[in-house]
Coordinates of C-alpha atoms in Angstrom, one line a residue:
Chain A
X23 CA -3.3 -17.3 2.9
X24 CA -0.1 -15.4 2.5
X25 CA 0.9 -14.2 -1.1
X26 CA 4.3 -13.3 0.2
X27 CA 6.7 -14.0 2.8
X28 CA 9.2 -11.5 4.3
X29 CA 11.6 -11.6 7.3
X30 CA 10.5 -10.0 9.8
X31 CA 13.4 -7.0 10.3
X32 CA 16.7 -6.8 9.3
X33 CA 19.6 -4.8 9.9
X34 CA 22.3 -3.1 7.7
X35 CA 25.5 -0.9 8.2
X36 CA 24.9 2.4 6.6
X37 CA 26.6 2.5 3.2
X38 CA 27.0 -0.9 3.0
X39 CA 24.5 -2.7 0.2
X40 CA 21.2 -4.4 1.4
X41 CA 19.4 -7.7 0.1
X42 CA 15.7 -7.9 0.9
X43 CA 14.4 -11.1 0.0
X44 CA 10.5 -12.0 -0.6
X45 CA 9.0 -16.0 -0.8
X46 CA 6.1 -15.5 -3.3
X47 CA 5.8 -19.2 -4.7
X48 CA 2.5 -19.1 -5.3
X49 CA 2.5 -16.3 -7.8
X50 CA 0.5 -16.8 -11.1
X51 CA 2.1 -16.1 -14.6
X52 CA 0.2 -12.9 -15.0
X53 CA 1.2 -11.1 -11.6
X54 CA 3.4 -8.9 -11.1
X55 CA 6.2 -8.2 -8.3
X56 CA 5.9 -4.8 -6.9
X57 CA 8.1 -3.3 -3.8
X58 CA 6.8 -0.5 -1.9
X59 CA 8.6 1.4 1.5
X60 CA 6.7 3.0 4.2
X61 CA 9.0 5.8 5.9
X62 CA 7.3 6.3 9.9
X63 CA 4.2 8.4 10.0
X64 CA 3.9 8.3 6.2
X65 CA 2.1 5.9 3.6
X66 CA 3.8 3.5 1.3
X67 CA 5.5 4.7 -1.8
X68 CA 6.5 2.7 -4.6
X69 CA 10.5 1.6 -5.0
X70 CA 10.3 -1.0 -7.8
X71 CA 8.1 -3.3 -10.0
X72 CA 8.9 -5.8 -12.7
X73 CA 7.5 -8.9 -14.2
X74 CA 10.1 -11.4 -15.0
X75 CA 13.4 -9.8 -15.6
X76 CA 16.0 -7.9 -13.4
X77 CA 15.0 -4.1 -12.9
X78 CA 17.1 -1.5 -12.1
X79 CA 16.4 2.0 -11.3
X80 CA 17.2 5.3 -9.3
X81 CA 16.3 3.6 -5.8
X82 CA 17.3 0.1 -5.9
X83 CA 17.4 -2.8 -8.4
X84 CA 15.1 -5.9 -8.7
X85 CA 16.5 -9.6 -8.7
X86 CA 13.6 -12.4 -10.2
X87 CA 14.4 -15.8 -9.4
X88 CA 14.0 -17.7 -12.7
X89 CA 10.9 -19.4 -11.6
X90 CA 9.6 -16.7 -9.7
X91 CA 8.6 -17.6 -6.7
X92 CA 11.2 -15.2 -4.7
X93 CA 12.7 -11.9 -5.6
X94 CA 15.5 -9.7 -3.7
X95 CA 15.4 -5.8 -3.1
X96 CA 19.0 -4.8 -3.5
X97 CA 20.0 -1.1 -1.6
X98 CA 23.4 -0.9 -3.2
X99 CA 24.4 1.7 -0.2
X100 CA 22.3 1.9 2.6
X101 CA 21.6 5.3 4.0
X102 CA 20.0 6.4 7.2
X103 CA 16.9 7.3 5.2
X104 CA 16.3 3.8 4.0
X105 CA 15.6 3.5 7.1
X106 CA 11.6 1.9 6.8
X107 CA 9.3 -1.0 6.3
X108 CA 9.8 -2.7 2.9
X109 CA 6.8 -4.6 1.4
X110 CA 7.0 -7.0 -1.5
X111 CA 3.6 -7.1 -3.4
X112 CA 2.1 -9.0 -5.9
X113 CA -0.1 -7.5 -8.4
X114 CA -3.1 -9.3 -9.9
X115 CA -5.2 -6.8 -12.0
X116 CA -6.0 -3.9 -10.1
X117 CA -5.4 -6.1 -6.4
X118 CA -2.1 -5.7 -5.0
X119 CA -1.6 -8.1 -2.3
X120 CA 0.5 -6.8 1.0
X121 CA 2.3 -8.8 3.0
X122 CA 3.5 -7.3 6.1
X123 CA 7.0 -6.3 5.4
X124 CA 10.5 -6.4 6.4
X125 CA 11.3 -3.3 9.0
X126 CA 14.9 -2.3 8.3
X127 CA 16.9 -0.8 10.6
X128 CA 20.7 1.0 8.8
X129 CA 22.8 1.5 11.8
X130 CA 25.4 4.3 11.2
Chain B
X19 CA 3.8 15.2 -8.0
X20 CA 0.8 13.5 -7.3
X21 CA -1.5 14.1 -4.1
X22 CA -3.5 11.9 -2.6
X23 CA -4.5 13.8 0.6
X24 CA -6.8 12.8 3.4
X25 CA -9.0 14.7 4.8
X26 CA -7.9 14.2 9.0
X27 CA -4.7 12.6 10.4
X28 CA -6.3 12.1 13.7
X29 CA -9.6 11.1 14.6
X30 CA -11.7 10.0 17.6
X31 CA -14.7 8.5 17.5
X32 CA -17.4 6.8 19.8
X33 CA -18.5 3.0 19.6
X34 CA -22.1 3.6 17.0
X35 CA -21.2 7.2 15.4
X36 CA -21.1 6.5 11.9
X37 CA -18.0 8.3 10.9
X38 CA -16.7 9.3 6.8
X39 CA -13.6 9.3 5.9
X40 CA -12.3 11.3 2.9
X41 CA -9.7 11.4 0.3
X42 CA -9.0 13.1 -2.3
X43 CA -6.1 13.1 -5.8
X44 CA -5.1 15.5 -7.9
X45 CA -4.4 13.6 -10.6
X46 CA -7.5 12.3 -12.4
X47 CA -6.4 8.8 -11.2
X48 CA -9.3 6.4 -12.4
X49 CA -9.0 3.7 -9.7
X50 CA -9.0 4.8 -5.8
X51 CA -8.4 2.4 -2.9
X52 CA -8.9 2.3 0.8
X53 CA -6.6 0.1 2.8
X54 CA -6.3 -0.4 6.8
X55 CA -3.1 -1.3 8.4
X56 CA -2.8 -3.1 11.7
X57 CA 0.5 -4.1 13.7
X58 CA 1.3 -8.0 12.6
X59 CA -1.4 -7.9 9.7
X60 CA 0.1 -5.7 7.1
X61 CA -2.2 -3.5 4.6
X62 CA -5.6 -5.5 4.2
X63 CA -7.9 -3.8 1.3
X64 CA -11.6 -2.9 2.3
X65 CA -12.9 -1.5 -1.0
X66 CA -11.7 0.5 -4.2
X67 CA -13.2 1.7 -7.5
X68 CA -12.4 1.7 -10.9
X69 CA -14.5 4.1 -12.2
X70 CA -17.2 7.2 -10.7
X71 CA -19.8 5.2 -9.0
X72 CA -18.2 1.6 -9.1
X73 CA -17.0 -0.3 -6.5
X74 CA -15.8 -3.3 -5.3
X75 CA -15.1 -5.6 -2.5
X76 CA -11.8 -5.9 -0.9
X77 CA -11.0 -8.5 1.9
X78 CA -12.2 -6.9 4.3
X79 CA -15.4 -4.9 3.6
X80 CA -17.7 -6.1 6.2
X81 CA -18.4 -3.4 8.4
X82 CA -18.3 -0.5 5.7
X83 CA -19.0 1.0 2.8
X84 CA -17.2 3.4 0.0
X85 CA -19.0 6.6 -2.1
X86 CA -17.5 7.6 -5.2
X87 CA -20.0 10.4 -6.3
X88 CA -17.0 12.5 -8.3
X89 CA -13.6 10.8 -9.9
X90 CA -11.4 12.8 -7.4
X91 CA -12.6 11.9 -4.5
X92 CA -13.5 8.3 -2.7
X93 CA -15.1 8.2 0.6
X94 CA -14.8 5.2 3.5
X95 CA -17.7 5.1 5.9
X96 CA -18.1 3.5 8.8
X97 CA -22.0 3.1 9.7
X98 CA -22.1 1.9 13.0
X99 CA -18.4 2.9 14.2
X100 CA -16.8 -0.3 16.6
X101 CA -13.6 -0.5 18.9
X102 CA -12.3 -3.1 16.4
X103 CA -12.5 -1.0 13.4
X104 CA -9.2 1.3 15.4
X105 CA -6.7 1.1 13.2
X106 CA -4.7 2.9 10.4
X107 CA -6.6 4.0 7.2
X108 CA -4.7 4.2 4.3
X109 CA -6.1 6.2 0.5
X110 CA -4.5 5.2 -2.7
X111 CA -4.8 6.2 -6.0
X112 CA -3.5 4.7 -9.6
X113 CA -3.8 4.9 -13.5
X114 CA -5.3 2.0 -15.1
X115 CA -2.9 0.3 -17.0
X116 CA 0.2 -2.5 -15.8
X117 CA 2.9 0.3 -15.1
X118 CA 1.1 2.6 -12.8
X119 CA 2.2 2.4 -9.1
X120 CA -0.2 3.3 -6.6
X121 CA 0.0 6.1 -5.0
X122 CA -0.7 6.9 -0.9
X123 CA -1.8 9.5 1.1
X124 CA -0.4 9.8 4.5
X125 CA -2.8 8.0 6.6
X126 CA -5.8 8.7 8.8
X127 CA -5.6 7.4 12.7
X128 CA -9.0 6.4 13.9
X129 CA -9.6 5.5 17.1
X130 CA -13.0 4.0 18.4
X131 CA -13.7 4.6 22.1

């Protein structure tokens, strides 16, 4: 059973902003939303994490749905090396649930 | 900058060798993971430990087995190796605690013939 649901791939001009959504409706009140990025021929590093409020950081910002059962990765510019798989992750404990990502593609 | 490093980035194996894989962080990380990644599946977790000599069961543990003998190191074996067991082996590391992210090496490629 699937803890989160991501498009497959999506596409994005390069410096134009990016919306990654995730489908996590079954998420418990305790677990957290984490979003992770695999570049090619490297492991996933983390982008962004937060609980139940908006996050914002260096890399991107974090939108929570007031219920919580979706968030949105926002790139605000998209730059060839955001180029990568995105995965949206819950966090139970010390289990972090992957789904299998969104492969985005920036075209310049 | 933390390192997680694994030991090979390529490996070939034959159908029964029992084959180790190794990883290792440099940054006294309590809780190690191992993780494989297959095309249409995403990461799956096989095992990970929370402290030097505990473990515990992923999804996916049937068909291996984890060592954690010293804190910076966590092993993955593979006792019997099988052709299904090809995939993409992923180490990750992390601080106990809400905040920490994990932390990923760069990925062993094992292939069983």
């Amino acid at each position: 059973d699937a803890k989160t649901t991501q498009p497959n791939s999506m596409e994005s001009n390069e410096e134009e902003p990016v919306h990654l959504p995730c489908n996590h409706s079954t998420i418990s009140g305790t677990d957290y939303i984490h979003w992770y990025r695999q570049l090619p021929s490297q492991g996933p590093e983390y982008v962004i994490h937060g609980l139940t409020s908006n996050v914002n950081n260096r890399m991107a910002s974090l939108a929570i749905a007031e219920d919580r059962k979706s968030s949105t990765l926002i790139l605000h510019r998209a730059t060839l090396r955001d180029a990568a798989v995105y995965y949206c992750i819950l966090r139970g404990g010390n289990q972090f649930y992957f789904g299998t990502g969104t492969s985005l593609t920036v075209i310049p | 900058d933390v390192k997680v490093t694994q030991s090979s980035r390529y490996l070939v194996k034959r159908t029964g060798e029992k084959v180790f894989l190794e990883c290792v962080q440099d940054m006294d990380h309590e809780n190690m993971f191992w993780y494989r990644q297959d095309p249409g599946l995403g990461l799956r977790l096989i095992y990970f430990s929370y402290d030097v000599k505990m473990k515990e069961k992923g999804d996916i543990p049937e068909g291996y087995s984890v060592s954690r003998e010293k804190k910076e190191r966590f092993s993955l074996i593979l006792e019997s190796a099988s052709t299904n067991q090809t995939s993409m082996y992923l180490c990750a590391s992390r601080y106990t605690g809400a905040l920490s992210p994990l932390h990923f090496g760069n990925g062993t490629r094992l292939t069983v013939t």
